[in-house]
XYZ file of C-alpha atoms in Angstrom:
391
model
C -2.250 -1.681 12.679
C -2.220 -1.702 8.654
C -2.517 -4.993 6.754
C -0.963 -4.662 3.251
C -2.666 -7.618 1.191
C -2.484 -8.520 -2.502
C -1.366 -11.351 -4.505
C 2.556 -11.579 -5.649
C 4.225 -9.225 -7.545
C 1.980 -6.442 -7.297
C 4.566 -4.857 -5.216
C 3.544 -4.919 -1.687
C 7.253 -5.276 -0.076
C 8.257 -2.555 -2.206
C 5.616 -0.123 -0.556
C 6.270 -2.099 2.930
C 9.772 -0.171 2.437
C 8.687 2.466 0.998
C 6.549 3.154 3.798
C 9.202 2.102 6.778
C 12.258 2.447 5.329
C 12.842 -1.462 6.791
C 14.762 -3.444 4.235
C 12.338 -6.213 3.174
C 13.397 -8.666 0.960
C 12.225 -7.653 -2.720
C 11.987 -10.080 -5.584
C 10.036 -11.067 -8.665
C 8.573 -14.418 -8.041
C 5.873 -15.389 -5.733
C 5.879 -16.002 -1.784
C 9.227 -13.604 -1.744
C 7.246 -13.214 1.771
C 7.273 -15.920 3.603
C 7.475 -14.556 7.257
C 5.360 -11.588 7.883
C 6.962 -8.389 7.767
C 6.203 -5.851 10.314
C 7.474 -2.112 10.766
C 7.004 1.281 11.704
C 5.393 3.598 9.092
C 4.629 7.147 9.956
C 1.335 8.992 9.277
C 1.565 12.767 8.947
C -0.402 16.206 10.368
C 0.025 19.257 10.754
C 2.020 20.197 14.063
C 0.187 22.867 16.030
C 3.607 24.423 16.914
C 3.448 26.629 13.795
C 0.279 28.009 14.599
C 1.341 28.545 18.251
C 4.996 29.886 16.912
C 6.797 27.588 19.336
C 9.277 25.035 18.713
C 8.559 21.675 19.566
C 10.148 18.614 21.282
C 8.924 15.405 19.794
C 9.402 12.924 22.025
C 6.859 9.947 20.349
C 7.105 11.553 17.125
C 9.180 14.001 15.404
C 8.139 16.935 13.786
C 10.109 18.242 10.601
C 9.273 21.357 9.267
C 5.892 21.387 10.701
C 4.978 18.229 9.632
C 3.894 15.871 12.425
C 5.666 12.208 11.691
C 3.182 9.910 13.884
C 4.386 6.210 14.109
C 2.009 3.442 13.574
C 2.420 -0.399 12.943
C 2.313 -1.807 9.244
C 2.398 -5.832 8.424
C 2.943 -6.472 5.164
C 2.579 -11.083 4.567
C 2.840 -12.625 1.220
C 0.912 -12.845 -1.558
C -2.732 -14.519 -1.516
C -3.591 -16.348 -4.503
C -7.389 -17.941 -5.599
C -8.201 -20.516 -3.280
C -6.378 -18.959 -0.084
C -8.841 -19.985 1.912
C -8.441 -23.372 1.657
C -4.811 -23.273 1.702
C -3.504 -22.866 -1.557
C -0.161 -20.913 -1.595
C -0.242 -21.260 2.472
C -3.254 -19.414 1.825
C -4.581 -20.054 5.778
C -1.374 -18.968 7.374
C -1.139 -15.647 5.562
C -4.405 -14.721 6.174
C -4.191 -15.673 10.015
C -1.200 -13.163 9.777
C -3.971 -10.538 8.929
C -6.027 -11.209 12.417
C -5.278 -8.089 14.051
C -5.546 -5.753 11.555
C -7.731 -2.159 11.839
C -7.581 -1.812 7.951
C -5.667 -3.016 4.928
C -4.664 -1.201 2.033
C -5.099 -3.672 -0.905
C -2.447 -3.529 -3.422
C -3.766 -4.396 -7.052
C -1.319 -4.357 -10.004
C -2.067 -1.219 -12.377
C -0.218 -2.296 -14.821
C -2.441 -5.314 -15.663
C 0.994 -7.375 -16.007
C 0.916 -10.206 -13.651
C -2.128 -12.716 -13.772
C -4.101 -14.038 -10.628
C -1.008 -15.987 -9.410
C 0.978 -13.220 -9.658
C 2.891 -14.445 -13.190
C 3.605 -12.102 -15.820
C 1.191 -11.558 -18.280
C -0.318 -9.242 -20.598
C -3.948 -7.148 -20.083
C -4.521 -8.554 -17.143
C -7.491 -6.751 -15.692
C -6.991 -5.397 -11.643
C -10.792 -5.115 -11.391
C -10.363 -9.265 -11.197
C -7.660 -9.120 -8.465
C -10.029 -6.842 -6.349
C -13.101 -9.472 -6.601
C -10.761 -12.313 -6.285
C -9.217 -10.816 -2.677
C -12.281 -9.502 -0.937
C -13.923 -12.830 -1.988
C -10.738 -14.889 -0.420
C -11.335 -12.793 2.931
C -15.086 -13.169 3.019
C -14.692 -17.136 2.765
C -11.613 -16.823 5.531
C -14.141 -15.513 7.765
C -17.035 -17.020 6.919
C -15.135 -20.700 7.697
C -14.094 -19.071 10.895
C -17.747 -17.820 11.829
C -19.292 -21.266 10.589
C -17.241 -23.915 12.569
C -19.481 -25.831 14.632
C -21.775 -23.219 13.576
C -25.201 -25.620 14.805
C -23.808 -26.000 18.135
C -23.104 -22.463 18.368
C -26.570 -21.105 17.197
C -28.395 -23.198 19.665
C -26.151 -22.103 22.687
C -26.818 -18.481 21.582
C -30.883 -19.195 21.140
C -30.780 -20.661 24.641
C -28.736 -18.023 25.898
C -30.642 -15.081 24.201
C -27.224 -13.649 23.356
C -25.928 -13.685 20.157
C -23.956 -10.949 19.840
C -21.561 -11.994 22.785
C -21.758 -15.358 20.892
C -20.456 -14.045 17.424
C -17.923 -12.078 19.664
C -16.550 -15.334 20.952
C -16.273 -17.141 17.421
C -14.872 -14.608 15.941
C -12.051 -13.778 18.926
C -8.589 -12.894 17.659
C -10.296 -11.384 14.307
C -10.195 -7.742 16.108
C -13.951 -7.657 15.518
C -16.031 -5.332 18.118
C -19.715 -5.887 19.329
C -20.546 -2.807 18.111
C -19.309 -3.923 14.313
C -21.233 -7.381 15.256
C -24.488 -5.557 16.303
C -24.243 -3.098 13.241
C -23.768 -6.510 10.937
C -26.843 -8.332 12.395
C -28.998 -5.585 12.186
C -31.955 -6.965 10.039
C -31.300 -10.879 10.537
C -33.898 -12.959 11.655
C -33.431 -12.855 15.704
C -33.452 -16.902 15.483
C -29.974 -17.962 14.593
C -30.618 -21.492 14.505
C -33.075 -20.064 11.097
C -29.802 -18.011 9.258
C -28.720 -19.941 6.124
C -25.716 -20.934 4.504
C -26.606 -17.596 2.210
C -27.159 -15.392 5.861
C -24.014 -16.375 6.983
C -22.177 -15.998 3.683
C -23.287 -12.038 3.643
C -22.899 -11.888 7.100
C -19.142 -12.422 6.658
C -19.125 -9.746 3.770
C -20.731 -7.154 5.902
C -18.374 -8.219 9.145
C -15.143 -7.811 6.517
C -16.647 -4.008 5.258
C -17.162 -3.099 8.576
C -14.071 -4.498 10.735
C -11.681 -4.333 8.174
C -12.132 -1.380 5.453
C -9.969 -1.065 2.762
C -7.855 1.303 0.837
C -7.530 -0.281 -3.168
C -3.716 0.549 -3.918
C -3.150 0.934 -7.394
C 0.107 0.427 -7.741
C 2.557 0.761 -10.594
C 0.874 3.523 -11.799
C 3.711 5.139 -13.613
C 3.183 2.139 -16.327
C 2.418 3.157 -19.290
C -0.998 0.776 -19.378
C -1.732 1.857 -15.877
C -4.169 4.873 -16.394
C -7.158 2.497 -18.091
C -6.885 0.411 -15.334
C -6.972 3.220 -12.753
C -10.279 4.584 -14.190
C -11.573 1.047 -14.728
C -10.820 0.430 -10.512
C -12.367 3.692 -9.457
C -15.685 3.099 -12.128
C -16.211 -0.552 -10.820
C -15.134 0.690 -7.111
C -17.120 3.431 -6.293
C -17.635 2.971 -2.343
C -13.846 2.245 -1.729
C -11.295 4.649 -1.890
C -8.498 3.944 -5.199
C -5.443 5.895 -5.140
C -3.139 5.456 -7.981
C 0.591 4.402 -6.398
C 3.908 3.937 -7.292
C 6.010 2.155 -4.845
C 9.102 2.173 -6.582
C 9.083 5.758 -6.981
C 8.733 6.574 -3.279
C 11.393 3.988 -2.616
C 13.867 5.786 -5.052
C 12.630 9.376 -3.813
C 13.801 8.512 -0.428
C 16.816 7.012 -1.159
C 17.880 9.715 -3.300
C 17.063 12.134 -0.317
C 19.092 9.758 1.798
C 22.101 9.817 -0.128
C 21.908 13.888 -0.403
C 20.920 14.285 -3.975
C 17.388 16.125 -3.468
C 15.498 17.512 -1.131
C 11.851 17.101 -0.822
C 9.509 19.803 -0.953
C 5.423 18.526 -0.261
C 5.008 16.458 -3.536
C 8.106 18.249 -5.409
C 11.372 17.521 -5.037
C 15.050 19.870 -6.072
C 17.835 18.397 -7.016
C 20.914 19.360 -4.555
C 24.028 17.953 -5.355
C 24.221 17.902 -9.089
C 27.590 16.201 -9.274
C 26.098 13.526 -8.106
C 23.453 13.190 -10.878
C 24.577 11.566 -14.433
C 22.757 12.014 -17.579
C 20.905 8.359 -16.984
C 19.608 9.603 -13.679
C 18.433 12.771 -14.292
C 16.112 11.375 -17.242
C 15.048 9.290 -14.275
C 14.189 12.261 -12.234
C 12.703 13.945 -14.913
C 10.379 11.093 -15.206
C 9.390 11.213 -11.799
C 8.637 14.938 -11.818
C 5.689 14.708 -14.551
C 4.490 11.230 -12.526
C 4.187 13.299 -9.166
C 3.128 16.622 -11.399
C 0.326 14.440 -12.891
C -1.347 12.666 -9.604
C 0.197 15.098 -6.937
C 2.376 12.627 -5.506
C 3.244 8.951 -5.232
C 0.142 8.069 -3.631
C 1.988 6.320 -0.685
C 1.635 8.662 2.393
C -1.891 9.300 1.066
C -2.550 5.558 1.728
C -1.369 5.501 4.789
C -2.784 9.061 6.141
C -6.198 8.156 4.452
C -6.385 4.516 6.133
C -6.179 6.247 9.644
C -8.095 9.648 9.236
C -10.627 8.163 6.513
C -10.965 4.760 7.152
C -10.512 4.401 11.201
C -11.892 7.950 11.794
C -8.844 9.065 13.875
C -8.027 12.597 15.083
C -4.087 13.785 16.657
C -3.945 15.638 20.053
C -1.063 16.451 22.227
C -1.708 15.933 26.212
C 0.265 18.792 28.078
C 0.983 19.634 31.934
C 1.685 22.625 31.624
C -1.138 24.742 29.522
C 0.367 27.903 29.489
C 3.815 26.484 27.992
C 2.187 23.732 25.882
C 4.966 21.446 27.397
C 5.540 18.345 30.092
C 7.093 18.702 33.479
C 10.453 18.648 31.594
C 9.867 21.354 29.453
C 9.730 19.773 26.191
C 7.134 21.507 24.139
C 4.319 19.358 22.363
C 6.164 16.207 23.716
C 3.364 13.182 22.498
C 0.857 12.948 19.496
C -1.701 10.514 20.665
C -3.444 9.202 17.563
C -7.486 8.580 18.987
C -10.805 7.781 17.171
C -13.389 10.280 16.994
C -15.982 10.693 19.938
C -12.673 9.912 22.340
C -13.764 12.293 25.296
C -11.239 14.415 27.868
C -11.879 11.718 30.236
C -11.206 8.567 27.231
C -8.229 10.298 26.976
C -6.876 10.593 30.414
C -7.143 6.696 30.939
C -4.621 6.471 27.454
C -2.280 8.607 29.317
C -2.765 6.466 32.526
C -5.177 4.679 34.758
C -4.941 6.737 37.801
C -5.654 9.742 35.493
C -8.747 8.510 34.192
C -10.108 6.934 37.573
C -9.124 10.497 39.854
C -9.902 12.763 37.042
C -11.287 16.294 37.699
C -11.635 18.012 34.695
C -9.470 19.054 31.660
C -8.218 22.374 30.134
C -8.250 22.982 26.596
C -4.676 24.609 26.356
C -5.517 26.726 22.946
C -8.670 28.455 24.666
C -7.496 28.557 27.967
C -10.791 27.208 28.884
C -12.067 23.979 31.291
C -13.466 21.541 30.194
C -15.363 18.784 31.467
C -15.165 14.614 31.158
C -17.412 14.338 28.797
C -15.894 16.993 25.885
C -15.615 14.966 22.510
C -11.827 15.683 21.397
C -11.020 17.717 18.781
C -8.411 16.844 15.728
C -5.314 19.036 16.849
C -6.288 19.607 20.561
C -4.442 20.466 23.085
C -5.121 19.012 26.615
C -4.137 19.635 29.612
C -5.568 16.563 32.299
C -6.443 17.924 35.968
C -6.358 14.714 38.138
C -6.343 14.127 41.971
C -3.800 11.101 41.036
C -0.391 11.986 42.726
């Protein structure tokens, strides 16, 4: 799952639509959010059934014009403000709503038009917002990891365990023991000896680690946006910025939606020009040189880069029949599991099911015609057949 976070106004239920086409309520004043908004967003790859020259039947996905639509989860809660973490602006509640997110894309306002709190302003500089929300989610975890933290630290002495420990404090945070033992690394094997200071950084490293980040930088079509852009990605460096406009997505697919262009990549045609009034097309025309000038709205990119970039995922399509590419129904490249790198033939038999994975025999790479064995390290784009003594 994707946690969209920012303060108000930056725009973050605009790109919530944007990306799942769920009507979210949109307004300019702050907490428009109350209730956390989730929905389906859809991350795209190539489908293999180009290369193969079949046609496919998507039946956890679709697939339009070789484009692989892969559903994921996206939860977009309201606006943090300075001091969330100690429950300004229902700072605590909004932040809980983050728990069980992989990654977040965190959505700054280019624009430099709305201050801290998310009122308008003028010159406002982004580079502030960024500081201001990592900080608010390195204090939110740090107050989670330091409750009772004496009692804790002595239990973990005694038990010579503190990884398992951590793992307990920090349940519900969808924190691993491998991002716990990575985090540690270098601490003084005493925790009853870690500072207020140790603790402090450990929360920073647990937050880079468990929850990487996208920066968002949204509203880029304003006019004042560009400085801001280059001042994100100078002060930035190890994070990934990608200039967005929300509103423009949102428009582009409404406009596709109501049959007056057709998208083409990170282009677009008009279609029905009797549709299109002088006052629009300057519109479109607007939106052209935006998307000619950064490629795109920067939207999908978030989304694709959080999961491929961020979480290290790969696509491959499990088959029964190798030969066909297809299920036992016939439909050709029917699922598009979405797995993390390193997942192995056998990993990926227990996704499909657990009698799979516990009587599984071996696997066939359907592209090479060739077996493979339990241990093969999946490929992005595979295509697996799973050879199983389950009935």
């Amino acid at each position: 799952m994707i946690g969209l976070v920012g303060k108000p106004n930056v725009g973050k239920s605009t790109m919530f639509n944007a990306l799942t086409e769920k009507p979210a309520e949109i307004g300019n004043y702050p907490f428009t959010t109350i209730q956390p908004n989730k929905g389906i967003a859809y991350i795209t790859s190539p489908c293999p059934c180009r290369e193969l020259g079949v046609n496919c039947n998507p039946r956890n996905s679709k697939c339009i014009e070789g484009i692989r639509y892969i559903p994921v989860e996206v939860i977009d809660v309201a606006g943090l403000v300075p001091g969330a973490h100690e429950g300004k602006g229902m700072g605590n509640k909004f932040l809980d709503d983050l728990r069980q997110a992989d990654a977040f894309i965190l959505v700054v306002d280019a624009s430099g038009k709305t201050d801290a709190e998310g009122n308008p302003t003028d010159n406002y500089d982004p580079v502030e917002d960024v500081k201001f929300l990592l900080n608010e989610i390195d204090m939110w975890i740090y107050n989670i990891l330091t409750k009772n933290w004496d009692k804790l630290a002595r239990r973990a002495q005694q038990e010579k365990n503190i990884v398992k420990a951590l793992k307990d404090q920090l349940s519900g945070l969808n924190i691993s023991e491998d991002d716990i033992k990575i985090a540690i690394r270098g601490m003084d094997e005493s925790p009853i000896k870690w500072t207020n200071e140790d603790l402090m950084e450990l929360a920073r490293k647990l937050r880079k680690i468990s929850k990487p980040m996208i920066i968002a930088a949204n509203k880029a079509d304003h006019p004042e946006a560009e400085k801001n852009i280059k001042r994100l990605k100078d002060h930035f460096k190890d994070y990934i910025v990608i200039p967005t406009s929300a509103e423009i997505e949102l428009a582009l697919k409404r406009a596709e939606k109501a049959g007056i262009i057709k998208r083409k990549g990170n282009d677009f045609e008009i279609i029905d020009e009797g549709k299109v009034n002088e006052q629009m097309k300057k519109a479109l025309n607007y939106i052209k040189d935006f998307l000619k000038k950064y490629g795109g709205t920067g939207i999908q990119e978030c989304i694709n880069r959080a999961y491929f970039d961020l979480l290290d995922m790969i696509v491959v399509y499990p088959v029964e029949d190798e030969n066909k590419f297809s299920d036992k129904e016939g439909n050709v490249l029917p699922d598009a599991f979405i797995v993390k790198k390193g997942t192995t033939a056998r990993d990926l038999a227990y996704k499909i099911h657990t009698d799979l994975g516990d009587k599984f025999i071996y696997a066939i790479d359907a592209k090479k015609k060739i077996r493979i064995g339990a241990e093969y390290e999946l490929k992005h784009n595979d295509i697996i057949k799973i050879v199983s003594a389950a009935k």
